[in-house]
Coordinates of C-alpha atoms and ligand atoms in Angstrom, one line a residue:
X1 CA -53.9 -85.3 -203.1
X2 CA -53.8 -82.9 -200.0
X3 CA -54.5 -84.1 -196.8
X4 CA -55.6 -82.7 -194.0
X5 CA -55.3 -86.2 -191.0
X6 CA -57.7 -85.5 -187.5
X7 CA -55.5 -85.0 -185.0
X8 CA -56.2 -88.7 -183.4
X9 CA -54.0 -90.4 -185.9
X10 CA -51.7 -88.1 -187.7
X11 CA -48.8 -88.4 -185.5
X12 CA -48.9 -92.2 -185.1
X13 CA -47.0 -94.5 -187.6
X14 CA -50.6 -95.5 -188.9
X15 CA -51.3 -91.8 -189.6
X16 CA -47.8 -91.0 -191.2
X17 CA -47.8 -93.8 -193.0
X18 CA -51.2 -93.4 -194.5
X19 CA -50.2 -89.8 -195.1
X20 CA -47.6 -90.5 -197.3
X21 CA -50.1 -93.0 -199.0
X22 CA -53.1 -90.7 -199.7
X23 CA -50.8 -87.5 -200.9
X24 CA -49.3 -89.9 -204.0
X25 CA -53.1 -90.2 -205.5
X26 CA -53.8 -88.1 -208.0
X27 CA -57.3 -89.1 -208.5
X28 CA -56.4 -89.8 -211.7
X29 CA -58.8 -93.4 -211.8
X30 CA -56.3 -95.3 -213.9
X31 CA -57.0 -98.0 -211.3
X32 CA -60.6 -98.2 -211.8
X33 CA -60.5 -100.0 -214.8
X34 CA -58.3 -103.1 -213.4
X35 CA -60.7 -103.4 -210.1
X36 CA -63.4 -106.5 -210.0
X37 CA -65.3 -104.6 -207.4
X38 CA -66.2 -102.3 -209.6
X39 CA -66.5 -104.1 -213.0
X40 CA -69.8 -106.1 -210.9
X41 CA -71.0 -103.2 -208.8
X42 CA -70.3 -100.2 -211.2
X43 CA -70.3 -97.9 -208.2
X44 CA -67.1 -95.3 -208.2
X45 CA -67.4 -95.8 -204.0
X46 CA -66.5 -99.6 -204.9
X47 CA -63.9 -99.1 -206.9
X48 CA -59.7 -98.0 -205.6
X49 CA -60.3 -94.3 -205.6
X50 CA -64.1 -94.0 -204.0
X51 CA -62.3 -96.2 -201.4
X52 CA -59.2 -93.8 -201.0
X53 CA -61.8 -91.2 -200.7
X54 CA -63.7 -92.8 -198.2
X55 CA -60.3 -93.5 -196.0
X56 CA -59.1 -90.0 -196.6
X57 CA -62.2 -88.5 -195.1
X58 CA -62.2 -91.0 -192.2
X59 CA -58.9 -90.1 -191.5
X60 CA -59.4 -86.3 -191.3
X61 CA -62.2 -87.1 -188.9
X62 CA -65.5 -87.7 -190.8
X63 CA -67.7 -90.1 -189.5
X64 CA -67.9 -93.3 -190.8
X65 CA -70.9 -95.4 -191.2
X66 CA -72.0 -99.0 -192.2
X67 CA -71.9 -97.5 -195.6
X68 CA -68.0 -96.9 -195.5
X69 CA -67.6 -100.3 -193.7
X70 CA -69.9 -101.9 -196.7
X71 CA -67.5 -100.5 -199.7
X72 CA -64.5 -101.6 -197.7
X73 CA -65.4 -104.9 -196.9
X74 CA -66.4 -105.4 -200.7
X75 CA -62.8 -104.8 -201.6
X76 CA -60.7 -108.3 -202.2
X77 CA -57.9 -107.1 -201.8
X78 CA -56.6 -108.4 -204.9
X79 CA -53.8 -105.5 -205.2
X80 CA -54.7 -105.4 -209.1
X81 CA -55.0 -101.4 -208.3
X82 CA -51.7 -101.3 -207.1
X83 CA -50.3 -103.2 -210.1
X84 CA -51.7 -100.2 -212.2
X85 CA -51.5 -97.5 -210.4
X86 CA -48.9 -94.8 -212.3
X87 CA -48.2 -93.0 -209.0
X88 CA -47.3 -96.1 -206.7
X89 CA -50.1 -96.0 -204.4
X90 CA -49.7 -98.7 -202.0
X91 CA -53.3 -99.4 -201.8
X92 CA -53.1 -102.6 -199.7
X93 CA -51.4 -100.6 -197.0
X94 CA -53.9 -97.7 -197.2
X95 CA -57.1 -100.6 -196.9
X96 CA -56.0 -102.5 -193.9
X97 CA -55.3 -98.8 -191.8
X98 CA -58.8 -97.8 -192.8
X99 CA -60.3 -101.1 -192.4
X100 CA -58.8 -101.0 -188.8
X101 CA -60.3 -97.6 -188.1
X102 CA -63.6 -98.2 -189.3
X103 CA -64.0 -101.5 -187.1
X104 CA -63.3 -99.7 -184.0
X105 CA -66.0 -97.3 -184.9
X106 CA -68.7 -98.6 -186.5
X107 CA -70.5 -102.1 -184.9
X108 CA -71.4 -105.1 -186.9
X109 CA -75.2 -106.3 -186.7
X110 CA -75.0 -109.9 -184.7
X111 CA -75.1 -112.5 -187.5
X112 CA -72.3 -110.7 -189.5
X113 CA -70.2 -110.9 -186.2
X114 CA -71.3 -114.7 -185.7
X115 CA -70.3 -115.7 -189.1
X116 CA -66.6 -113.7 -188.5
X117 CA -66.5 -115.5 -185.3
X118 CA -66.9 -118.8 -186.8
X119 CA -65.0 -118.7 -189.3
X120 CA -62.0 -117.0 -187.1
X121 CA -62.5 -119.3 -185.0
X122 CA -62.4 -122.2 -187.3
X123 CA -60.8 -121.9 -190.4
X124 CA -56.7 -121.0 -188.7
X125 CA -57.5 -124.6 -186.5
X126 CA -56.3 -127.4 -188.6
X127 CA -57.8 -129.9 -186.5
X128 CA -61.3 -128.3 -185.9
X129 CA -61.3 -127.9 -189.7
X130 CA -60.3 -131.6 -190.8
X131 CA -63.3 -132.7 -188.2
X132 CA -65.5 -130.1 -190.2
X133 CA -64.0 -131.0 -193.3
X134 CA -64.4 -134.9 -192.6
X135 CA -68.1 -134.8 -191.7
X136 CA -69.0 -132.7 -195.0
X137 CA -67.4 -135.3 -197.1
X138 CA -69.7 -138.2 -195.2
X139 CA -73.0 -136.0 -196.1
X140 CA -71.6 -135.9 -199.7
X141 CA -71.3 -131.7 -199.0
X142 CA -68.0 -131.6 -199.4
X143 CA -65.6 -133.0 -202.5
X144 CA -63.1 -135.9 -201.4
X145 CA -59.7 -135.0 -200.3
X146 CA -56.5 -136.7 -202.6
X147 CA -54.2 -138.7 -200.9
X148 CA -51.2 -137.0 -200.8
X149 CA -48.9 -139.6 -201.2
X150 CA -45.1 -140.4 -200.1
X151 CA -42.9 -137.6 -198.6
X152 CA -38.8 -138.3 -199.4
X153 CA -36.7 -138.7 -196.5
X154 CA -34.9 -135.3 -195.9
X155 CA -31.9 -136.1 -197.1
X156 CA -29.8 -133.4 -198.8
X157 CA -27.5 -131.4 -197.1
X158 CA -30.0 -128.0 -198.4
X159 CA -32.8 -127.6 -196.5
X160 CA -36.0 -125.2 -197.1
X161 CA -39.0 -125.6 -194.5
X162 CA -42.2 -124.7 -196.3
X163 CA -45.9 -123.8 -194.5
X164 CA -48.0 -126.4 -193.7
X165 CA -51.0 -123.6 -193.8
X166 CA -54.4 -124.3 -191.7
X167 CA -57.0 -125.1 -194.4
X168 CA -54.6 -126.5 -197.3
X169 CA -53.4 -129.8 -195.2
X170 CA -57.3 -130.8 -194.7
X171 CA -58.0 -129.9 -198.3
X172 CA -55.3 -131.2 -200.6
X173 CA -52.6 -132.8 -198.7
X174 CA -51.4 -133.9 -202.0
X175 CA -49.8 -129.8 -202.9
X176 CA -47.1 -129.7 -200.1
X177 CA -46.0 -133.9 -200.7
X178 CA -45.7 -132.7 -204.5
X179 CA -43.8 -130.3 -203.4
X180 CA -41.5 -131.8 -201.4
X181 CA -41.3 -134.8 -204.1
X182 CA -40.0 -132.3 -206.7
X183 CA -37.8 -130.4 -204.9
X184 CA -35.7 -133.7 -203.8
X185 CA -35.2 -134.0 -207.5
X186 CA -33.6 -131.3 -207.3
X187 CA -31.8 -131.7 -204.7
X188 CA -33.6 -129.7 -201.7
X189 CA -35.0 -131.5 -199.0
X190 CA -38.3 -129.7 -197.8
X191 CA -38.8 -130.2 -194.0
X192 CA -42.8 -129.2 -192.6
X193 CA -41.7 -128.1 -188.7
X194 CA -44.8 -129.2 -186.3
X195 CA -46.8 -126.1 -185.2
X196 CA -46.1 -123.9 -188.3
X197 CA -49.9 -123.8 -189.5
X198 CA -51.6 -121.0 -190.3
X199 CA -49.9 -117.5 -191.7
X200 CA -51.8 -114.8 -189.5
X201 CA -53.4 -113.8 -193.0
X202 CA -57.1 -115.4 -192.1
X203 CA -57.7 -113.4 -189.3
X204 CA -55.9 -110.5 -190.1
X205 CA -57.9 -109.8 -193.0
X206 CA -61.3 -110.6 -191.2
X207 CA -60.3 -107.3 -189.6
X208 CA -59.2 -108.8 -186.5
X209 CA -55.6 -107.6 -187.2
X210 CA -53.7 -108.3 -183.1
X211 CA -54.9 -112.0 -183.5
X212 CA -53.7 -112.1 -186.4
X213 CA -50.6 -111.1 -185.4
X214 CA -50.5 -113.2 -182.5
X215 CA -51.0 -116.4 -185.4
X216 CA -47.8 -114.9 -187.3
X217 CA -45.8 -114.7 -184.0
X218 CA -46.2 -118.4 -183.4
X219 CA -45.3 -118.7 -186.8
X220 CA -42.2 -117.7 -186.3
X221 CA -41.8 -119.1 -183.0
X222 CA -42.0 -122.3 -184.8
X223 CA -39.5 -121.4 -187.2
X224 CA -36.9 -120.0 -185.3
X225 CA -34.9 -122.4 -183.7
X226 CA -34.6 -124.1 -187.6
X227 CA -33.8 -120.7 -188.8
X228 CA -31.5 -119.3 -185.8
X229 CA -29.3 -122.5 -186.1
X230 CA -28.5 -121.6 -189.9
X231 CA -30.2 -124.6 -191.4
X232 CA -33.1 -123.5 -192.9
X233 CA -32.1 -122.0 -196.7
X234 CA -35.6 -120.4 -197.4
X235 CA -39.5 -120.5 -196.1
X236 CA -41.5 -121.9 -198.6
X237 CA -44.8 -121.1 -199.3
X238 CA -47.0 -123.4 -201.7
X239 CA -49.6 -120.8 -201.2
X240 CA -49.4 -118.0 -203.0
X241 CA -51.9 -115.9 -200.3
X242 CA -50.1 -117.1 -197.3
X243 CA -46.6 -116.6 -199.3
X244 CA -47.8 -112.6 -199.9
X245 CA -48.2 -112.2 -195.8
X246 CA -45.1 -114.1 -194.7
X247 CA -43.0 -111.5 -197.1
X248 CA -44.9 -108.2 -195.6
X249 CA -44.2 -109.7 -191.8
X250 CA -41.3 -107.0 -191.5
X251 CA -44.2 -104.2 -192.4
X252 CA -46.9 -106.1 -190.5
X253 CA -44.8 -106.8 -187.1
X254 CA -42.4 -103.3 -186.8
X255 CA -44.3 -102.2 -183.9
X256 CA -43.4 -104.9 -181.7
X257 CA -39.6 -105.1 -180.6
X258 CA -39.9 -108.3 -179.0
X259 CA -40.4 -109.6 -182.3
X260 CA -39.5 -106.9 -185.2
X261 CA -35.8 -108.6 -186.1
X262 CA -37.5 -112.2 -186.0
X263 CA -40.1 -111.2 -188.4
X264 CA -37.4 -109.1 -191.1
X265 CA -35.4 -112.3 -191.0
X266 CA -38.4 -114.5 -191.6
X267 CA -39.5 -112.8 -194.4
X268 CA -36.2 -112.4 -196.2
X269 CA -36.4 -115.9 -196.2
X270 CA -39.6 -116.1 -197.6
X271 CA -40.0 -117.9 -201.1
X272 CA -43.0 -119.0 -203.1
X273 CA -42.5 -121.9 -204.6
X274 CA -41.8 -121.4 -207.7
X275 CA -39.2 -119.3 -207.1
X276 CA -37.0 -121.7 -205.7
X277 CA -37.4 -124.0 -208.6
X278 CA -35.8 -122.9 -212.0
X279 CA -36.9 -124.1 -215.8
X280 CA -33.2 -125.5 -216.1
X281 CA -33.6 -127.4 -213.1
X282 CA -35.8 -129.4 -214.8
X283 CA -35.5 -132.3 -217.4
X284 CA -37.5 -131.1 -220.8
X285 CA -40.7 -132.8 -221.9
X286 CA -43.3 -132.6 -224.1
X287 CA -46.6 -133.7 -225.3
X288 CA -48.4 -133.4 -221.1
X289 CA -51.3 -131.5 -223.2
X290 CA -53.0 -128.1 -223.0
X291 CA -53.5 -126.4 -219.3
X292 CA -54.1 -123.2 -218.7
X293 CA -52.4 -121.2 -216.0
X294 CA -54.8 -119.0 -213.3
X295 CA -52.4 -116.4 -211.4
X296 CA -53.9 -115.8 -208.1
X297 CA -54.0 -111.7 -207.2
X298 CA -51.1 -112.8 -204.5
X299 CA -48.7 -114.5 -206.9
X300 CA -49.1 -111.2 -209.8
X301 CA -50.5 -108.8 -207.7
X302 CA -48.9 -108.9 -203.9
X303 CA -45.8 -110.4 -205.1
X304 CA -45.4 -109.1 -208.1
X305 CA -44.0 -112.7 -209.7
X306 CA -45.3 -113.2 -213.5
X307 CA -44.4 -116.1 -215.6
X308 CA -42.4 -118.1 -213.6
X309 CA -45.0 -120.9 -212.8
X310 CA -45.9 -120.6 -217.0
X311 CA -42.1 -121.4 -217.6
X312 CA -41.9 -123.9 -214.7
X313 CA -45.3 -126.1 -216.8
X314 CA -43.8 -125.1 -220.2
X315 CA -40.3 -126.7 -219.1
X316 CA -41.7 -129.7 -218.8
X317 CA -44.2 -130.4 -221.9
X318 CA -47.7 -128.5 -220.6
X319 CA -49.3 -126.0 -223.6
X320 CA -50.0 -123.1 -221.7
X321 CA -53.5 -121.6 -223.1
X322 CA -53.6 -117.9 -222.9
X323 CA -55.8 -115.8 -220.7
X324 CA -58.1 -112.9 -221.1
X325 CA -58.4 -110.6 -218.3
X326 CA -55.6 -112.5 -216.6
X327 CA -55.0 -109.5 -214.0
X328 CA -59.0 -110.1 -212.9
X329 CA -59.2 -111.9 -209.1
X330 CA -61.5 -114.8 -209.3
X331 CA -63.4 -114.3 -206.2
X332 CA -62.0 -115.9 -203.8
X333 CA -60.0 -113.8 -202.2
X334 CA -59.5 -115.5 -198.5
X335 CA -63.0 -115.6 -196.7
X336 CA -64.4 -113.1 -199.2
X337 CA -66.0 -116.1 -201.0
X338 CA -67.9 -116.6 -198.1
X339 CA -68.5 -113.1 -196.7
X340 CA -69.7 -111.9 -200.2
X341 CA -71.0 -114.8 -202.1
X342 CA -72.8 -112.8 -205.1
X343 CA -70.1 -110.8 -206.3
X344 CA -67.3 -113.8 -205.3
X345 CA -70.2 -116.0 -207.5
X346 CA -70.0 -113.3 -210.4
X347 CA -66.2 -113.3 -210.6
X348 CA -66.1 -116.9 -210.5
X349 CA -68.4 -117.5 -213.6
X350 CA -66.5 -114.6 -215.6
X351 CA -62.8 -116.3 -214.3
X352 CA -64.3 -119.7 -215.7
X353 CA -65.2 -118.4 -219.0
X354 CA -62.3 -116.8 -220.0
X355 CA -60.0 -119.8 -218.2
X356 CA -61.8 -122.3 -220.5
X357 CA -61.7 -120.1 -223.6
X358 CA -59.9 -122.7 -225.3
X359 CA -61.4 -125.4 -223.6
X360 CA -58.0 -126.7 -221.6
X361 CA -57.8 -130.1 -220.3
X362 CA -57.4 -128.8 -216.5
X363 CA -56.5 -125.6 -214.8
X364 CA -53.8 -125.2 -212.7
X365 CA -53.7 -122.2 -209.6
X366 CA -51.0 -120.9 -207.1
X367 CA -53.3 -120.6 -204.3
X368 CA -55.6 -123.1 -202.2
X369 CA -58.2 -120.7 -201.6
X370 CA -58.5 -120.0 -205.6
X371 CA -58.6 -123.9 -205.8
X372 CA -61.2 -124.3 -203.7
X373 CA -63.4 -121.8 -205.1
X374 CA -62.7 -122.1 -208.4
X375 CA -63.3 -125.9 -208.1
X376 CA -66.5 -125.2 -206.8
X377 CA -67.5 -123.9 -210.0
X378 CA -66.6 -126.4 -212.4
X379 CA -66.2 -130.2 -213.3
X380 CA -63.0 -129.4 -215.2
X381 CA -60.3 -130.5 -213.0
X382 CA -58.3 -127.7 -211.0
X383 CA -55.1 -128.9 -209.4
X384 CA -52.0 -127.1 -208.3
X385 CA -49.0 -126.5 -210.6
X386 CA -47.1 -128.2 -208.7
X387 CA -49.3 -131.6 -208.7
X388 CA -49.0 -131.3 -212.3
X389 CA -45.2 -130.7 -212.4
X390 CA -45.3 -133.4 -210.2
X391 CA -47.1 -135.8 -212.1
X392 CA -44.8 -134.8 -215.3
X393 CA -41.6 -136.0 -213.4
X394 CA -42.7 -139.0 -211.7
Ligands
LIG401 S1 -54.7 -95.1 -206.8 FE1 -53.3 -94.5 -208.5 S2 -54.5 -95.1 -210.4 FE2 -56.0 -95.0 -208.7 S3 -56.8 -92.9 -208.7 FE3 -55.0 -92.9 -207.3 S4 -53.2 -92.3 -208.5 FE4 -54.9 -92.9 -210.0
LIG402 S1 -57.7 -104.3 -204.0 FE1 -58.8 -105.1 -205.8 S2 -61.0 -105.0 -205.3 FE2 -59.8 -103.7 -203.8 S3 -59.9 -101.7 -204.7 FE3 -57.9 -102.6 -205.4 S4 -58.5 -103.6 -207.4 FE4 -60.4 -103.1 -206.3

């Protein structure tokens, strides 16, 4: 595609890099058949290439409206266009430059602000959340949290430190003390270092992208000491949306030199989970029962990781039950549950359907937020994969 970038951005990394972006689309719409946006809405402006259309003119210099802002913010950033795409578009990169741009010039009416706010505001503060959290559960509004039961002693000689994450502590405890359970098995001891909450991805993607940067630089001010004195192995991430962020912290934090090495030796370290346990690592089982696997848009999509958490359950005696439209996000998608409920409502129902095709005796995710939503939706029980690897060991 030929561009022609307004002169306010072409020379700056942004511009370049968005450059390089927009001239590998061939407008070919491949990637219109892989996008939930526009399997719901059926509009070509809410699908990957009306969106690189909209960016492309915003970019040379047209003006942008609520309209633009409205297509963009429908997006999920599920990535499933960029797992598609024939010419390698990186389409995630491409959104957030254009969602930047279109913040700065368009303004937000006053509730829509509020609600960001809030939820900026809210959501990356673990404390502020468990109070929040707490009180829901005592008005019956919110489901009970699992107790997450015993953490082992760190007692191997390898260490990994894994993300306590800002929501997930408040709503299922239970993933990270699985975690940590199984990998002692295996001989890994998994440390949580105090302060190491939330992964910058919350308010980065609620368009506030510096304080979202400012939550992955105490991140890794956190990690540091751990991972300067050599021993830290790897950065786990029992998230698979959080896990997608740390690994892009190289991309996401090369304009700042105070903090540019940090961040490329944070995310070479950077591991979701199950790619730091192995099949063989694991005694063989059988007879646990039919599950059925829901890969979250960050696990397949934005980390390109397929199969491993199938193999992981397989290993030890789970029926994996396949999926239809496995590539499809579910809606949840961060705060996009909450900033778009219809269409995050939609997804859901059509995720649940095909999930329970075969009528599975629980459903296992990747991914808090896809948890919570996807809980939301159904009394069928949805747990991580780890819980139920887990439970399959103890
Ligand atoms: S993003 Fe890729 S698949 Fe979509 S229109 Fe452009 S080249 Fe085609
Ligand atoms: S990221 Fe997902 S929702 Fe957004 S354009 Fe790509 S496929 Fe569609």
């Amino acid at each position: 595609m030929q561009t022609q970038l307004a002169d306010f951005i072409r020379d700056t990394p942004e511009g370049r890099e968005a450059d390089d972006i927009l001239r590998k689309c061939v407008h070919c719409g491949f990637c219109t058949a892989t996008c939930p946006s526009y399997q719901v809405l059926g509009d070509d402006l809410d699908s990957p290439r009306g969106r690189i259309y909209l960016i492309k003119r915003a970019l040379e210099g047209a003006p942008v409206s609520e309209k633009t802002r409205l297509h963009l913010d429908r997006c999920l950033t599920c990535r499933a266009c960029e797992s598609t795409c024939p010419s390698g578009v990186r389409y995630g990169r491409l959104v957030d430059i254009g969602r930047a741009l279109v913040e700065k010039r368009t303004r937000r009416p006053p509730w829509d602000r509020l609600r960001r706010a809030a939820l900026s505001f809210g959501l990356p503060r673990t404390a502020l959340f468990t109070a929040a959290l707490r009180v829901g559960q005592l008005l019956g509004l919110a489901p009970r949290t699992s107790p997450a039961g015993a953490w082992p002693a760190a007692r191997h000689a390898r260490k990994m430190a894994v993300l306590r994450g800002c929501v997930q502590p408040a709503l299922a405890p239970s993933i990270n003390a699985a975690a940590a359970r199984v990998l002692d098995r295996i001989g890994i001891s998994l440390l949580e270092v105090p302060g190491a909450s939330c992964c910058g991805a919350l308010r980065f993607h609620l368009n506030q992208q510096e304080a979202g940067r400012d939550d992955m630089r105490a991140l890794i001010d956190a990690w540091w000491p751990g991972v300067a004195g050599g021993e830290i192995e790897a950065i786990v991430a029992t998230a698979s949306g959080c896990g997608v962020t740390i690994k892009d912290y190289a991309h996401l934090l090369a304009l700042d030199p105070g903090y540019r090495a940090k961040a490329e030796r944070i995310a070479e370290l950077a591991r979701d989970l199950c790619e730091v346990i192995r099949p063989e690592d694991l005694p063989e089982g059988r007879g646990r029962g039919r599950i059925v696997f829901q890969s979250p848009c960050s696990l397949q999509h934005g980390q390109q990781i397929r199969g491993n958490v199938e193999a992981l359950l397989e290993r030890v005696g789970y029926e994996l039950a396949t999926v239809r439209d496995a590539h499809l996000c579910c809606g949840s998608a961060g705060t996009y549950s909450l900033l778009q409920p219809a269409i995050a409502g939609e997804l859901r129902a059509r995720k649940l359907a095909a999930l329970q095709e075969d009528a599975p005796q629980a459903i296992a995710t990747a991914n808090i937020g896809c948890l919570a939503h996807l809980q939301a939706g159904t009394a069928a029980p949805v747990r991580h994969w780890i819980e139920l690897l887990d439970e399959a060991l103890a």
